[in-house]
Short mmCIF file of C-alpha atoms in Angstrom, two decimals:
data_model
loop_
_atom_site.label_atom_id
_atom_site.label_comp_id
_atom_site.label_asym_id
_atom_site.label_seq_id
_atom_site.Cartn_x
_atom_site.Cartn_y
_atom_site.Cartn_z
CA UNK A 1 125.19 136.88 116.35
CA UNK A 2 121.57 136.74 117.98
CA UNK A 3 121.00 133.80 119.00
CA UNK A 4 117.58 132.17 120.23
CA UNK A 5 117.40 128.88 121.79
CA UNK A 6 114.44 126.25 122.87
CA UNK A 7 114.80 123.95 125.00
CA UNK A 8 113.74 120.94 122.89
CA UNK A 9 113.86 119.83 119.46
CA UNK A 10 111.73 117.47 120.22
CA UNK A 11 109.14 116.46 122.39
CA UNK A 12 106.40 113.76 122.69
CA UNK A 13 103.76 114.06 125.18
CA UNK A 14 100.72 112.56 126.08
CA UNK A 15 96.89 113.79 125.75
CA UNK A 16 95.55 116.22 129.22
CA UNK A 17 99.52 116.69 130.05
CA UNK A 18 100.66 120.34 130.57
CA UNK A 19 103.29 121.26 128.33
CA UNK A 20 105.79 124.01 128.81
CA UNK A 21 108.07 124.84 125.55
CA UNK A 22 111.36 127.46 126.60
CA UNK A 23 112.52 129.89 124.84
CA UNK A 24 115.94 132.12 125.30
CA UNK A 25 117.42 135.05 123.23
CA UNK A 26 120.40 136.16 124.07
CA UNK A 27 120.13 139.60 122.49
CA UNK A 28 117.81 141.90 125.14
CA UNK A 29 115.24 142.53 122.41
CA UNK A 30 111.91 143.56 123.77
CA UNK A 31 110.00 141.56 121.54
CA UNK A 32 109.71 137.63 121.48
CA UNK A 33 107.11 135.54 119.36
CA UNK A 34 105.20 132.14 119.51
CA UNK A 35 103.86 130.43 116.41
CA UNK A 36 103.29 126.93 115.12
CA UNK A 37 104.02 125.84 111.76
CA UNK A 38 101.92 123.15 109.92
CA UNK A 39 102.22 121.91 106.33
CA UNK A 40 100.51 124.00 104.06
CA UNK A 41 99.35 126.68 106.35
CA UNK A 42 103.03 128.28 107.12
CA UNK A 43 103.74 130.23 110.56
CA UNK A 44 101.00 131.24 112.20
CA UNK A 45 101.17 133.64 115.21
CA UNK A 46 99.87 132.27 118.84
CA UNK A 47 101.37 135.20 120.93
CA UNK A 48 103.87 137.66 121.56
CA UNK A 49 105.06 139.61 124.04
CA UNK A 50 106.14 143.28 123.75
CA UNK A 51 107.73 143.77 126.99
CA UNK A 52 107.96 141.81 130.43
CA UNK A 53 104.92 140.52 131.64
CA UNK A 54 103.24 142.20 128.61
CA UNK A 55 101.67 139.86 125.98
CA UNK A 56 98.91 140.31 122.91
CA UNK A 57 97.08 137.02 121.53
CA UNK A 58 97.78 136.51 118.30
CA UNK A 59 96.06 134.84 115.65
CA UNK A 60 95.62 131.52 117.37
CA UNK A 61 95.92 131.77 120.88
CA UNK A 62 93.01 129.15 121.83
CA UNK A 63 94.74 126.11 123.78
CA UNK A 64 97.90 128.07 124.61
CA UNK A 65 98.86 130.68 127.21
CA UNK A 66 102.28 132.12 127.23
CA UNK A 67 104.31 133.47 130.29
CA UNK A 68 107.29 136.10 130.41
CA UNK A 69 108.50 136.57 133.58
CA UNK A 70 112.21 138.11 132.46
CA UNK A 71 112.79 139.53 129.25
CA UNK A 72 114.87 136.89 127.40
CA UNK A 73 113.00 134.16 128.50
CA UNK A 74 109.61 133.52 126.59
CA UNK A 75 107.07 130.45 127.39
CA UNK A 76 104.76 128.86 125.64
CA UNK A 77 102.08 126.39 127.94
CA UNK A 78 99.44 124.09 126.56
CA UNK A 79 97.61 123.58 129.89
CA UNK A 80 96.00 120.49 128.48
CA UNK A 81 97.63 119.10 125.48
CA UNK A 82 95.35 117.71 122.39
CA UNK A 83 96.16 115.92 119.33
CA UNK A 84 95.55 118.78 117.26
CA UNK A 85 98.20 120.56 118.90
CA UNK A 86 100.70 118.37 117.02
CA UNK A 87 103.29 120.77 115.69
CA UNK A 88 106.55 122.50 115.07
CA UNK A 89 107.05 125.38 117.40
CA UNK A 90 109.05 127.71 116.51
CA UNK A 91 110.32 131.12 118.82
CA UNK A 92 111.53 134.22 117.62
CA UNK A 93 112.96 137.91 119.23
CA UNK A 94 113.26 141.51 117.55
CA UNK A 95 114.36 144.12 118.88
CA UNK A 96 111.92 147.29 119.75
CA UNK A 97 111.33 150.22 117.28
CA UNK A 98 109.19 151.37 114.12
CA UNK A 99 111.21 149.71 112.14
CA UNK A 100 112.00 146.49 113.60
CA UNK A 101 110.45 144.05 112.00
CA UNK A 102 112.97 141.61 111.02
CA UNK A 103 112.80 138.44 113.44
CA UNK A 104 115.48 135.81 114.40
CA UNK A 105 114.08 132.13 114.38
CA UNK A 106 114.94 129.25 117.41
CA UNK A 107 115.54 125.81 115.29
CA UNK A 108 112.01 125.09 116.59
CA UNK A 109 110.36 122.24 118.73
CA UNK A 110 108.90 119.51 117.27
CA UNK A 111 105.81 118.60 119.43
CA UNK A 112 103.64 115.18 119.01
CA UNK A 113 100.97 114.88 121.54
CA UNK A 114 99.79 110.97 121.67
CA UNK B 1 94.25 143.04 107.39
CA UNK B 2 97.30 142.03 105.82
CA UNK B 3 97.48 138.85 103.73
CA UNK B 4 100.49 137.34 101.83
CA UNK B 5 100.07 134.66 99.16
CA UNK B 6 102.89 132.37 97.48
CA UNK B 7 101.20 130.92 94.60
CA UNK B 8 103.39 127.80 94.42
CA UNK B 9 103.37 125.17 96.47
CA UNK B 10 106.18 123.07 95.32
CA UNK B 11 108.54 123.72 92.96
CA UNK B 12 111.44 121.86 91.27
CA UNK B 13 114.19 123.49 88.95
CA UNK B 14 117.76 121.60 87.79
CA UNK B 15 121.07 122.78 89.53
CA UNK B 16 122.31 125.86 87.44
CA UNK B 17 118.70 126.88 86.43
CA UNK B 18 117.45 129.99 87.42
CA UNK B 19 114.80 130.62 90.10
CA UNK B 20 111.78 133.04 90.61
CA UNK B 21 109.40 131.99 93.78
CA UNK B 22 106.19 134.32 93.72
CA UNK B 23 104.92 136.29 96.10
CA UNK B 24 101.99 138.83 96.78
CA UNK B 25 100.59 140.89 99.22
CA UNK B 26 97.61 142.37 100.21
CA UNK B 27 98.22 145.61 102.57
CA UNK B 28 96.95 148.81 102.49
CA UNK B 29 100.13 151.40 103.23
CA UNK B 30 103.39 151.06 102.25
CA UNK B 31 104.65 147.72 102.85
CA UNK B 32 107.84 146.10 104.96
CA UNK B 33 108.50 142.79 102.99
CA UNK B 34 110.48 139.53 103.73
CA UNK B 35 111.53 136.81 102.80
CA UNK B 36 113.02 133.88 104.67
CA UNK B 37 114.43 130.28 104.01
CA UNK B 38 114.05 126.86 106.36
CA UNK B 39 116.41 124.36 105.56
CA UNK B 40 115.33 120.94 106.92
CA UNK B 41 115.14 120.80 110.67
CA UNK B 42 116.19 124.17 110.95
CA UNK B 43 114.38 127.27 111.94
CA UNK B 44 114.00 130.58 109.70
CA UNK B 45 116.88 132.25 107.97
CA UNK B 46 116.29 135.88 106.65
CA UNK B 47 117.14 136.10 102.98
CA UNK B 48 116.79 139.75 102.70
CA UNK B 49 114.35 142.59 102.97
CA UNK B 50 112.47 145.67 101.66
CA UNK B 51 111.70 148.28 103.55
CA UNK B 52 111.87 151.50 100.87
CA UNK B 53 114.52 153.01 98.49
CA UNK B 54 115.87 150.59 95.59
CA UNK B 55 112.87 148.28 94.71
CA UNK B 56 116.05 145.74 93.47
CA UNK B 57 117.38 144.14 96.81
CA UNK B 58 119.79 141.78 97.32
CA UNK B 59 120.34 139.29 100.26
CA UNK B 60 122.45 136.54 100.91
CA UNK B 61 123.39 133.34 98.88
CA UNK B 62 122.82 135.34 96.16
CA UNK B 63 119.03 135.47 96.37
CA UNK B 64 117.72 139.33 95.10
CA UNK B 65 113.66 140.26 95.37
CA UNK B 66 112.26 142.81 93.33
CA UNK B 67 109.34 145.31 94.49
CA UNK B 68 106.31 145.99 92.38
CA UNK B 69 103.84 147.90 93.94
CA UNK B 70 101.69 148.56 90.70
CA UNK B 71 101.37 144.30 91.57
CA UNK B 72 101.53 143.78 94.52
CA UNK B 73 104.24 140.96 94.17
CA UNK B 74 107.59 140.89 95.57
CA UNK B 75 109.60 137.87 93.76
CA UNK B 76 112.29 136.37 95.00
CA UNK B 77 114.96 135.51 91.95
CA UNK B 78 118.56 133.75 91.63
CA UNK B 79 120.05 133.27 88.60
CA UNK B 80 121.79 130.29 89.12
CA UNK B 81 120.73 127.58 91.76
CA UNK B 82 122.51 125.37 93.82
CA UNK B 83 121.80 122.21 95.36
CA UNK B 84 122.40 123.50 98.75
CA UNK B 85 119.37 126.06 98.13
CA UNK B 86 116.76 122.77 98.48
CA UNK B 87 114.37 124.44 101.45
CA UNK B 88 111.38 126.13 101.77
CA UNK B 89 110.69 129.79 101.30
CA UNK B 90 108.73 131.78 103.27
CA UNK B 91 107.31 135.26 101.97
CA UNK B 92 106.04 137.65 104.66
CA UNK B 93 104.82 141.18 105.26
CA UNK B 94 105.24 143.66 108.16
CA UNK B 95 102.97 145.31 110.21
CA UNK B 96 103.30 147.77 113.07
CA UNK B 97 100.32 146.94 115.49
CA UNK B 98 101.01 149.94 118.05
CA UNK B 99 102.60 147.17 120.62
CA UNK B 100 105.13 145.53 118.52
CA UNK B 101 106.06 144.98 114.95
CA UNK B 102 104.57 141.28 113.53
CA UNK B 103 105.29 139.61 110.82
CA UNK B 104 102.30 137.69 108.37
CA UNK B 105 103.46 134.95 106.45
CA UNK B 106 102.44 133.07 103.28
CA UNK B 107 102.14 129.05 103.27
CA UNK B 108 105.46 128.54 101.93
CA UNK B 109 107.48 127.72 98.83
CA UNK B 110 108.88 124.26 98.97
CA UNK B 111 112.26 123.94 96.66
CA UNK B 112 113.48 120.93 95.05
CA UNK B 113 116.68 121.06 93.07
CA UNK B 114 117.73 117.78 90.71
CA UNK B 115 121.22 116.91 89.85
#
């Protein structure tokens, strides 16, 4: 089974700290995914990365950068955490291909910035 | 761009009832379509997908989703619910963006299921 692990479920943190949230797959897909999931407004996508070192914003990326430095390790960073960055986090991998859509979830990170 | 909408926020049905969560999308070519389940504290589960073929599919738990393109809605149905099936539903549509393949997802279905 794929399997994606983060490195916290949760994590509280106070306001200016840089945050770092892990993320490991264990299945060499190519693909990995950021997004944050608030109630009411679903998953939304802060980045991706398509390859090592590669990475596209997605449709959130203010307050975030992201960092993938081997391919089944994926990072999220809040270089200076806010209140409104409050979340879950949740990863996900797929694998590469036209076809490939279907994504495998982490059990997510549960951030509170104070 | 690609939008997904699930009209219903919350929704509450008895144990043994049936189930239909609605779903619609907005894309312009032929559409890859999801749909996924959170349990509490838990990250996403896939449920089942359709890519083309059959526009009956059936996933797992015994959850099935049916295609209509003349709608644009791709329900997600089981005939007989358990209490175990309390979670929230996520619909979501595919898109190839020439770097990777991304998912869009609606706000979410939230399940309650009484005794």
């Amino acid at each position: 089974d794929v399997k994606v692990t983060q490195s916290s479920r949760y994590l509280v943190k106070r306001t200016g700290e840089k945050v770092f949230l892990e993320c490991v797959q264990d299945m060499d897909h190519e693909n990995m995914f950021w997004y944050r999931q608030d109630p009411g407004l679903g998953l939304r996508l802060i980045y991706f990365s398509y390859d090592v070192k590669m990475k596209e914003k997605g449709d959130i990326p203010e307050g975030y950068s992201v960092s993938r430095e081997k391919k089944e390790r994926f990072s999220l960073i809040l270089e200076s955490a806010s209140t409104n960055q409050t979340s879950m986090y949740l990863c996900a991998s797929s694998p590469s291909g036209g076809y490939s859509y279907e994504q495998y979830f982490g059990p997510g990170t549960r951030l509170t910035v104070t | 761009a690609q939008s997904v909408t699930q009209p219903d926020i919350h929704i509450t049905v008895s144990e043994g009832a049936s189930l239909e969560l609605r779903c619609n999308y907005s894309y312009g070519a032929t559409p890859y379509l999801f749909w996924y389940v959170q349990s509490p504290g838990q990250g996403l589960q896939l449920l089942l997908k359709y890519f083309s073929g059959d526009t009956l599919v059936q996933g797992i738990k015994g959850f099935e989703a049916e295609f209509k393109r003349s709608q644009s809605s791709f329900n997600l149905r089981k005939p007989s619910v358990h209490w175990s099936d309390a979670a929230e539903y996520f619909c979501a549509v595919g898109v190839f963006t020439g770097t990777a393949s991304k998912l869009t997802f609606g706000t979410g279905t939230r399940l309650q299921v009484t005794l």
